[in-house]
Amino acid sequence: MKRISAARVALTVFVAAGIVVGQGGVVRTAAAQSRQTPSREIPKFQVDPSWPKLPGKWIFGQVSSVSIDARNHAWILQRPTSVRDDQKGMIAPPVLEFDEAGNFVQGWGGPGEGYDWPEIEHGIYVDPKGFVWIGGNGKSDNHLVKFTKAGRFVMQIGRKGQSKGNKDTQNVNQAADTFVHAKTNELFVADGYGNSRIIVFDADTGAFKRMWGAFGKAPDTLPARPKIPEASRIPAKEETGPGPEQFDRPVHAARVSNDGLVYVSDRGGKRVQVFTIDGKFVAQAFIDRWCEAPHCGNGQTVASTAFSPDPEQRFLYVASRSPARVWVLDRKTLEPVDSFGRPGVAPGEFYVLHHMNVDSKGNLYVTEVQDGKRAQKFVFKGLSTTPSN
């Protein structure tokens, strides 16, 4: 697997008002260039290998998602069907709640009366009102389900197996992630695997509000990517330009900042795109754009983002899936500040990064799928001026 140090990262930023090329091929906004600081503060983390404490009778399947509630409890979504047949008697429930110390609080989930449980569990989100949203990326997962924290069914958006594609306002299609913006009480959905769009619903009624694709365009059918001959993949040649006109599936996560910007994880496109809450394109940043299958995992990078918990949300954390590391960006300029992590299964290493989130103390939580099958907590250790790499 190809590795590139922080000093050599090719992180490219395009802004709606124009682009400015800086040193080393990194493209930055003019505002970013004008900022001159003798040293830069960098958030530091240390993995907690004892977190979480899963009851001894249970094991995780693939751990697809994590959300943090107002009490700093972590809500984990895992996939029971991904456990081997000889381990079926030890499967944990799909939804698990852990306290700050990693102690198990409760577990629930699965099929029930009045709703369609996802075929393949994918995203979990605890909204500001304390409701738990679940989505899936199975072939028939064209819906989202909303529960109380105790697991009581509240509402379903969409219907199993009923998607009519990217223009459908009633159903999603293998939605990857959700986020409720408290100021407008709107549910932003990264939709996702079957579709290639952001779609917005009223979080109480499920009524459709609006939707958009990459660069704020109307969502359209994503064209098939051309096959690249193996001989031209070695060494990996970095792409150039603004990237595909539509999200390059999966559209894997969506987060809304305190100042009303929507950060979209375009995993296949290897980029974060930023929008206003109305869907107007603001900027984009490519992350590990050199990464190309099969020499860099599946050749996809931006799996999820999270904000630092300070009121300004100064830092944007980006989970780079195949390169197996977390990037730290200046949220406003999208400039790289630091990165940490490497491929592996030891504590602090990553094996198929998936979703992540941050609690109110700045601790970072990361989940891993495929054979990773775990959640990790990285304890925030304060700010430093020394890079990790």
Tab-separated table of C-alpha atoms in Angstrom:
chain	number	residue	atom	x	y	z
A	1	MET	CA	0.000	0.000	0.000
A	2	LYS	CA	1.435	3.352	-1.018
A	3	ARG	CA	2.109	5.812	1.785
A	4	ILE	CA	2.671	9.555	1.560
A	5	SER	CA	3.894	11.639	4.461
A	6	ALA	CA	2.176	14.796	5.655
A	7	ALA	CA	4.849	16.863	3.954
A	8	ARG	CA	4.010	15.308	0.569
A	9	VAL	CA	0.222	15.299	0.767
A	10	ALA	CA	-1.503	16.466	-2.392
A	11	LEU	CA	-4.543	18.178	-0.939
A	12	THR	CA	-6.223	20.407	-3.471
A	13	VAL	CA	-8.794	23.055	-2.629
A	14	PHE	CA	-11.208	24.527	-5.158
A	15	VAL	CA	-13.460	27.400	-4.153
A	16	ALA	CA	-16.567	28.679	-5.858
A	17	ALA	CA	-15.133	32.181	-6.338
A	18	GLY	CA	-11.902	30.943	-7.971
A	19	ILE	CA	-8.690	29.123	-7.116
A	20	VAL	CA	-5.228	30.246	-6.121
A	21	VAL	CA	-2.243	27.980	-6.653
A	22	GLY	CA	0.282	27.960	-3.839
A	23	GLN	CA	3.627	26.318	-3.258
A	24	GLY	CA	4.137	22.618	-3.854
A	25	GLY	CA	1.050	22.245	-6.023
A	26	VAL	CA	-1.317	22.770	-3.139
A	27	VAL	CA	-4.218	25.001	-4.123
A	28	ARG	CA	-5.405	27.369	-1.399
A	29	THR	CA	-7.792	30.229	-1.019
A	30	ALA	CA	-6.338	33.722	-1.070
A	31	ALA	CA	-7.384	34.156	2.557
A	32	ALA	CA	-5.373	31.112	3.501
A	33	GLN	CA	-2.290	32.441	1.753
A	34	SER	CA	-2.478	35.791	3.514
A	35	ARG	CA	-2.515	34.210	6.957
A	36	GLN	CA	1.033	34.084	8.314
A	37	THR	CA	1.560	32.453	11.670
A	38	PRO	CA	4.971	31.432	13.067
A	39	SER	CA	3.552	28.221	14.529
A	40	ARG	CA	0.294	26.353	14.254
A	41	GLU	CA	-1.578	24.588	17.018
A	42	ILE	CA	-2.345	20.954	16.301
A	43	PRO	CA	-4.786	18.725	18.222
A	44	LYS	CA	-3.156	15.600	19.657
A	45	PHE	CA	-4.738	12.234	20.413
A	46	GLN	CA	-3.847	9.025	22.218
A	47	VAL	CA	-5.698	5.783	21.611
A	48	ASP	CA	-7.474	4.156	24.573
A	49	PRO	CA	-6.991	0.404	23.960
A	50	SER	CA	-9.436	-0.534	26.743
A	51	TRP	CA	-12.418	1.197	25.090
A	52	PRO	CA	-15.138	-0.018	24.696
A	53	LYS	CA	-15.852	-2.799	27.179
A	54	LEU	CA	-18.153	-5.146	25.324
A	55	PRO	CA	-19.854	-7.684	27.621
A	56	GLY	CA	-17.905	-10.932	27.561
A	57	LYS	CA	-20.713	-12.952	26.038
A	58	TRP	CA	-20.791	-10.808	22.875
A	59	ILE	CA	-18.617	-10.024	19.859
A	60	PHE	CA	-18.798	-7.306	17.207
A	61	GLY	CA	-19.465	-7.850	13.565
A	62	GLN	CA	-18.423	-5.082	11.206
A	63	VAL	CA	-18.756	-1.814	13.140
A	64	SER	CA	-20.258	0.543	10.608
A	65	SER	CA	-21.021	3.758	12.501
A	66	VAL	CA	-20.768	5.725	15.746
A	67	SER	CA	-22.650	8.744	17.099
A	68	ILE	CA	-22.181	10.720	20.321
A	69	ASP	CA	-25.149	11.989	22.354
A	70	ALA	CA	-25.463	14.974	24.703
A	71	ARG	CA	-24.127	12.910	27.634
A	72	ASN	CA	-21.018	11.920	25.676
A	73	HIS	CA	-22.355	8.382	25.387
A	74	ALA	CA	-21.247	6.569	22.250
A	75	TRP	CA	-23.880	4.842	20.123
A	76	ILE	CA	-22.422	2.118	17.952
A	77	LEU	CA	-24.076	0.379	15.012
A	78	GLN	CA	-22.697	-3.018	14.050
A	79	ARG	CA	-23.658	-5.746	11.569
A	80	PRO	CA	-24.715	-9.061	13.112
A	81	THR	CA	-24.946	-10.740	9.693
A	82	SER	CA	-21.191	-10.182	9.155
A	83	VAL	CA	-20.295	-12.588	11.994
A	84	ARG	CA	-19.093	-16.087	11.050
A	85	ASP	CA	-21.584	-18.938	11.345
A	86	ASP	CA	-19.633	-20.575	14.168
A	87	GLN	CA	-19.924	-17.343	16.200
A	88	LYS	CA	-23.636	-16.689	15.734
A	89	GLY	CA	-24.404	-17.428	19.379
A	90	MET	CA	-22.160	-14.545	20.485
A	91	ILE	CA	-23.550	-11.751	18.298
A	92	ALA	CA	-24.118	-8.404	20.005
A	93	PRO	CA	-27.302	-6.428	19.234
A	94	PRO	CA	-27.050	-4.072	16.242
A	95	VAL	CA	-27.327	-0.912	18.393
A	96	LEU	CA	-25.113	-0.555	21.470
A	97	GLU	CA	-24.742	2.347	23.889
A	98	PHE	CA	-21.534	2.892	25.904
A	99	ASP	CA	-20.713	5.564	28.478
A	100	GLU	CA	-17.573	7.751	28.404
A	101	ALA	CA	-15.490	5.099	30.140
A	102	GLY	CA	-16.594	2.471	27.637
A	103	ASN	CA	-18.990	0.650	29.956
A	104	PHE	CA	-21.917	-1.041	28.240
A	105	VAL	CA	-25.268	0.667	28.918
A	106	GLN	CA	-27.815	-1.040	26.669
A	107	GLY	CA	-28.340	-2.793	23.356
A	108	TRP	CA	-31.281	-3.224	21.009
A	109	GLY	CA	-32.302	-3.344	17.360
A	110	GLY	CA	-33.411	-5.675	14.616
A	111	PRO	CA	-36.711	-6.367	12.841
A	112	GLY	CA	-39.922	-5.372	14.610
A	113	GLU	CA	-43.547	-4.504	14.072
A	114	GLY	CA	-44.434	-1.376	12.123
A	115	TYR	CA	-41.068	-0.641	10.485
A	116	ASP	CA	-38.462	-2.086	8.126
A	117	TRP	CA	-35.122	-2.809	9.740
A	118	PRO	CA	-32.200	-2.322	7.292
A	119	GLU	CA	-30.915	-5.291	5.366
A	120	ILE	CA	-27.326	-4.133	6.028
A	121	GLU	CA	-26.795	-1.681	8.905
A	122	HIS	CA	-24.790	1.357	7.837
A	123	GLY	CA	-25.342	4.673	9.649
A	124	ILE	CA	-26.441	5.680	13.146
A	125	TYR	CA	-27.060	9.205	14.394
A	126	VAL	CA	-28.437	10.540	17.679
A	127	ASP	CA	-30.062	13.889	16.940
A	128	PRO	CA	-30.237	16.976	19.222
A	129	LYS	CA	-33.653	15.896	20.539
A	130	GLY	CA	-32.322	12.477	21.528
A	131	PHE	CA	-33.843	10.425	18.709
A	132	VAL	CA	-31.816	7.661	17.058
A	133	TRP	CA	-31.740	7.439	13.254
A	134	ILE	CA	-30.726	4.229	11.473
A	135	GLY	CA	-30.016	3.690	7.781
A	136	GLY	CA	-28.729	0.815	5.677
A	137	ASN	CA	-26.922	0.080	2.417
A	138	GLY	CA	-28.498	-3.239	1.491
A	139	LYS	CA	-30.076	-3.557	-1.964
A	140	SER	CA	-33.583	-2.979	-0.595
A	141	ASP	CA	-32.651	-0.307	1.972
A	142	ASN	CA	-34.607	2.599	0.518
A	143	HIS	CA	-35.646	3.978	3.893
A	144	LEU	CA	-34.559	5.493	7.209
A	145	VAL	CA	-35.951	4.572	10.622
A	146	LYS	CA	-36.204	6.769	13.718
A	147	PHE	CA	-36.330	5.444	17.302
A	148	THR	CA	-36.231	6.681	20.869
A	149	LYS	CA	-33.076	5.920	22.831
A	150	ALA	CA	-34.915	2.996	24.406
A	151	GLY	CA	-35.518	1.501	20.953
A	152	ARG	CA	-39.191	2.441	20.498
A	153	PHE	CA	-40.083	3.020	16.859
A	154	VAL	CA	-41.086	6.617	16.024
A	155	MET	CA	-41.100	7.159	12.245
A	156	GLN	CA	-39.936	5.788	8.922
A	157	ILE	CA	-38.962	7.798	5.850
A	158	GLY	CA	-39.233	5.834	2.607
A	159	ARG	CA	-40.195	2.235	2.002
A	160	LYS	CA	-38.201	-0.939	1.572
A	161	GLY	CA	-37.400	-1.663	-2.074
A	162	GLN	CA	-39.306	1.345	-3.436
A	163	SER	CA	-36.567	3.705	-4.671
A	164	LYS	CA	-37.190	5.352	-8.030
A	165	GLY	CA	-33.716	6.837	-8.297
A	166	ASN	CA	-31.973	10.162	-7.843
A	167	LYS	CA	-35.085	12.305	-8.444
A	168	ASP	CA	-37.278	10.395	-5.951
A	169	THR	CA	-38.429	12.660	-3.099
A	170	GLN	CA	-40.155	9.932	-1.066
A	171	ASN	CA	-37.443	7.278	-0.758
A	172	VAL	CA	-33.697	7.112	-0.304
A	173	ASN	CA	-31.475	4.482	-1.908
A	174	GLN	CA	-28.910	2.844	0.379
A	175	ALA	CA	-28.395	6.016	2.406
A	176	ALA	CA	-25.035	6.118	4.170
A	177	ASP	CA	-25.408	8.761	6.879
A	178	THR	CA	-27.725	11.328	8.489
A	179	PHE	CA	-27.365	14.565	10.453
A	180	VAL	CA	-29.973	16.885	11.999
A	181	HIS	CA	-29.266	20.631	11.878
A	182	ALA	CA	-30.892	21.874	15.083
A	183	LYS	CA	-31.400	25.463	13.906
A	184	THR	CA	-33.688	24.404	11.058
A	185	ASN	CA	-34.755	20.984	12.424
A	186	GLU	CA	-33.779	19.435	9.106
A	187	LEU	CA	-32.430	15.945	8.446
A	188	PHE	CA	-29.508	15.982	5.985
A	189	VAL	CA	-29.006	12.590	4.332
A	190	ALA	CA	-25.925	11.360	2.461
A	191	ASP	CA	-27.764	9.277	-0.121
A	192	GLY	CA	-25.378	7.487	-0.790
A	193	TYR	CA	-24.687	4.079	-2.337
A	194	GLY	CA	-27.636	3.694	-4.730
A	195	ASN	CA	-28.142	7.427	-5.316
A	196	SER	CA	-25.557	10.213	-5.534
A	197	ARG	CA	-27.031	13.205	-3.720
A	198	ILE	CA	-27.741	15.053	-0.517
A	199	ILE	CA	-31.444	15.020	0.315
A	200	VAL	CA	-33.064	17.023	3.124
A	201	PHE	CA	-36.234	16.178	5.091
A	202	ASP	CA	-38.096	17.755	7.990
A	203	ALA	CA	-36.797	15.870	11.036
A	204	ASP	CA	-40.240	15.705	12.708
A	205	THR	CA	-42.568	14.943	9.813
A	206	GLY	CA	-40.262	13.411	7.210
A	207	ALA	CA	-41.510	15.865	4.577
A	208	PHE	CA	-39.151	16.422	1.640
A	209	LYS	CA	-37.421	19.830	1.608
A	210	ARG	CA	-34.729	19.875	-1.115
A	211	MET	CA	-31.837	17.945	-2.656
A	212	TRP	CA	-28.650	18.507	-4.655
A	213	GLY	CA	-25.674	16.786	-6.208
A	214	ALA	CA	-21.997	17.660	-6.536
A	215	PHE	CA	-21.226	21.371	-7.024
A	216	GLY	CA	-24.859	22.096	-6.081
A	217	LYS	CA	-26.143	20.727	-9.385
A	218	ALA	CA	-29.362	18.756	-9.719
A	219	PRO	CA	-28.583	15.116	-8.878
A	220	ASP	CA	-28.285	12.935	-11.937
A	221	THR	CA	-27.352	9.369	-12.810
A	222	LEU	CA	-23.662	8.840	-12.200
A	223	PRO	CA	-21.824	7.725	-15.361
A	224	ALA	CA	-19.711	4.602	-15.189
A	225	ARG	CA	-16.046	5.304	-14.452
A	226	PRO	CA	-13.694	4.299	-17.292
A	227	LYS	CA	-11.533	1.264	-16.652
A	228	ILE	CA	-7.856	2.136	-16.309
A	229	PRO	CA	-5.368	-0.474	-17.615
A	230	GLU	CA	-3.252	-1.946	-14.856
A	231	ALA	CA	-0.040	-0.904	-16.577
A	232	SER	CA	-0.998	2.752	-16.291
A	233	ARG	CA	-1.756	2.461	-12.589
A	234	ILE	CA	1.892	1.899	-11.567
A	235	PRO	CA	3.071	4.275	-10.323
A	236	ALA	CA	-0.260	5.831	-9.392
A	237	LYS	CA	-0.826	9.023	-11.363
A	238	GLU	CA	-2.608	11.754	-9.496
A	239	GLU	CA	-5.776	13.074	-11.084
A	240	THR	CA	-6.133	16.760	-11.832
A	241	GLY	CA	-8.962	19.221	-12.264
A	242	PRO	CA	-12.161	19.690	-10.259
A	243	GLY	CA	-13.235	16.032	-10.374
A	244	PRO	CA	-16.516	14.400	-11.468
A	245	GLU	CA	-19.530	16.644	-12.026
A	246	GLN	CA	-21.620	14.316	-9.857
A	247	PHE	CA	-20.739	12.692	-6.545
A	248	ASP	CA	-18.674	9.577	-7.214
A	249	ARG	CA	-20.487	7.045	-5.035
A	250	PRO	CA	-20.679	6.354	-2.260
A	251	VAL	CA	-21.697	9.714	-0.863
A	252	HIS	CA	-20.670	8.501	2.564
A	253	ALA	CA	-21.376	11.184	5.179
A	254	ALA	CA	-22.829	14.645	5.732
A	255	ARG	CA	-22.234	17.029	8.648
A	256	VAL	CA	-23.514	20.577	9.255
A	257	SER	CA	-21.247	23.048	11.090
A	258	ASN	CA	-22.363	25.595	13.660
A	259	ASP	CA	-22.051	28.348	11.054
A	260	GLY	CA	-24.365	26.567	8.639
A	261	LEU	CA	-22.031	24.841	6.183
A	262	VAL	CA	-22.650	21.296	4.959
A	263	TYR	CA	-19.543	19.081	4.667
A	264	VAL	CA	-20.119	16.120	2.342
A	265	SER	CA	-17.838	13.077	2.218
A	266	ASP	CA	-17.620	12.043	-1.431
A	267	ARG	CA	-15.754	8.812	-0.782
A	268	GLY	CA	-15.396	7.661	-4.377
A	269	GLY	CA	-14.473	11.178	-5.471
A	270	LYS	CA	-11.732	11.411	-2.807
A	271	ARG	CA	-12.974	14.811	-1.738
A	272	VAL	CA	-14.880	16.853	0.795
A	273	GLN	CA	-17.365	19.234	-0.768
A	274	VAL	CA	-18.729	22.181	1.210
A	275	PHE	CA	-22.145	23.796	0.680
A	276	THR	CA	-24.501	26.257	2.296
A	277	ILE	CA	-27.508	24.591	3.937
A	278	ASP	CA	-29.493	25.497	0.800
A	279	GLY	CA	-27.101	23.527	-1.392
A	280	LYS	CA	-24.963	26.289	-2.892
A	281	PHE	CA	-21.444	25.048	-3.596
A	282	VAL	CA	-18.708	26.780	-1.577
A	283	ALA	CA	-15.472	24.787	-1.882
A	284	GLN	CA	-13.952	21.328	-2.111
A	285	ALA	CA	-10.752	19.665	-0.955
A	286	PHE	CA	-9.258	16.462	-2.321
A	287	ILE	CA	-7.794	14.071	0.238
A	288	ASP	CA	-5.087	11.540	-0.700
A	289	ARG	CA	-6.026	11.911	-4.347
A	290	TRP	CA	-3.076	9.743	-5.372
A	291	CYS	CA	-4.825	6.708	-3.833
A	292	GLU	CA	-5.839	4.303	-6.580
A	293	ALA	CA	-7.184	0.741	-6.510
A	294	PRO	CA	-5.886	-1.931	-6.282
A	295	HIS	CA	-2.609	-0.528	-4.960
A	296	CYS	CA	-4.302	1.547	-2.264
A	297	GLY	CA	-7.113	-0.584	-0.861
A	298	ASN	CA	-10.252	0.103	-2.877
A	299	GLY	CA	-8.900	3.456	-4.000
A	300	GLN	CA	-11.371	5.501	-1.944
A	301	THR	CA	-10.556	8.033	0.721
A	302	VAL	CA	-13.036	10.428	2.394
A	303	ALA	CA	-15.216	8.098	4.465
A	304	SER	CA	-16.376	10.552	7.135
A	305	THR	CA	-15.739	13.910	8.741
A	306	ALA	CA	-16.122	15.352	12.235
A	307	PHE	CA	-15.697	18.795	13.793
A	308	SER	CA	-13.647	19.785	16.807
A	309	PRO	CA	-16.055	20.702	19.651
A	310	ASP	CA	-14.956	24.312	20.208
A	311	PRO	CA	-17.654	26.875	19.284
A	312	GLU	CA	-15.795	27.879	16.104
A	313	GLN	CA	-15.218	24.224	15.191
A	314	ARG	CA	-11.713	25.178	14.259
A	315	PHE	CA	-10.624	21.760	12.995
A	316	LEU	CA	-12.172	19.359	10.505
A	317	TYR	CA	-11.213	15.701	10.946
A	318	VAL	CA	-11.319	13.564	7.812
A	319	ALA	CA	-11.213	9.756	7.822
A	320	SER	CA	-9.185	8.649	4.783
A	321	ARG	CA	-10.378	5.089	4.244
A	322	SER	CA	-7.826	3.233	2.098
A	323	PRO	CA	-4.702	5.157	3.211
A	324	ALA	CA	-5.790	4.337	6.796
A	325	ARG	CA	-5.268	7.673	8.457
A	326	VAL	CA	-7.128	10.647	9.873
A	327	TRP	CA	-6.377	14.063	8.422
A	328	VAL	CA	-6.679	17.221	10.516
A	329	LEU	CA	-7.667	20.261	8.436
A	330	ASP	CA	-8.238	23.894	9.232
A	331	ARG	CA	-12.009	23.878	8.779
A	332	LYS	CA	-12.287	27.376	7.314
A	333	THR	CA	-9.450	27.160	4.769
A	334	LEU	CA	-9.392	23.345	4.305
A	335	GLU	CA	-5.615	23.464	4.643
A	336	PRO	CA	-3.939	20.293	6.011
A	337	VAL	CA	-2.625	20.703	9.544
A	338	ASP	CA	-1.608	17.167	10.526
A	339	SER	CA	-2.444	13.490	10.084
A	340	PHE	CA	-2.110	10.310	12.128
A	341	GLY	CA	-2.644	6.594	11.744
A	342	ARG	CA	-1.431	3.787	9.512
A	343	PRO	CA	-2.753	0.443	8.201
A	344	GLY	CA	-2.926	-2.352	10.763
A	345	VAL	CA	-4.931	-4.014	13.505
A	346	ALA	CA	-3.001	-2.827	16.575
A	347	PRO	CA	-4.530	-0.109	18.783
A	348	GLY	CA	-4.196	3.228	17.017
A	349	GLU	CA	-3.914	1.639	13.584
A	350	PHE	CA	-6.801	1.389	11.131
A	351	TYR	CA	-8.234	-1.464	9.120
A	352	VAL	CA	-10.905	-0.144	6.719
A	353	LEU	CA	-11.939	3.186	8.287
A	354	HIS	CA	-15.664	3.837	8.023
A	355	HIS	CA	-17.425	6.464	10.194
A	356	MET	CA	-16.259	8.694	13.030
A	357	ASN	CA	-17.485	11.277	15.491
A	358	VAL	CA	-16.287	13.599	18.290
A	359	ASP	CA	-17.608	14.163	21.817
A	360	SER	CA	-17.853	17.472	23.691
A	361	LYS	CA	-14.384	16.972	25.231
A	362	GLY	CA	-12.723	16.572	21.855
A	363	ASN	CA	-12.258	12.791	21.987
A	364	LEU	CA	-12.429	11.112	18.585
A	365	TYR	CA	-14.313	7.851	17.914
A	366	VAL	CA	-13.659	5.745	14.804
A	367	THR	CA	-15.289	2.582	13.441
A	368	GLU	CA	-13.915	-0.093	11.108
A	369	VAL	CA	-15.663	-2.541	8.772
A	370	GLN	CA	-14.677	-5.642	6.804
A	371	ASP	CA	-12.222	-7.557	9.000
A	372	GLY	CA	-11.577	-4.509	11.212
A	373	LYS	CA	-14.769	-5.111	13.236
A	374	ARG	CA	-14.070	-2.633	16.004
A	375	ALA	CA	-14.553	0.862	17.369
A	376	GLN	CA	-11.640	2.897	18.744
A	377	LYS	CA	-11.518	5.936	21.003
A	378	PHE	CA	-8.740	8.495	20.615
A	379	VAL	CA	-8.461	10.648	23.729
A	380	PHE	CA	-7.870	14.341	23.073
A	381	LYS	CA	-4.591	15.339	24.755
A	382	GLY	CA	-4.625	19.066	24.022
A	383	LEU	CA	-2.953	21.266	21.429
A	384	SER	CA	0.683	21.095	20.366
A	385	THR	CA	2.909	22.735	17.765
A	386	THR	CA	4.627	19.457	16.870
A	387	PRO	CA	3.241	17.519	13.864
A	388	SER	CA	2.637	13.768	14.146
A	389	ASN	CA	4.669	12.936	11.018
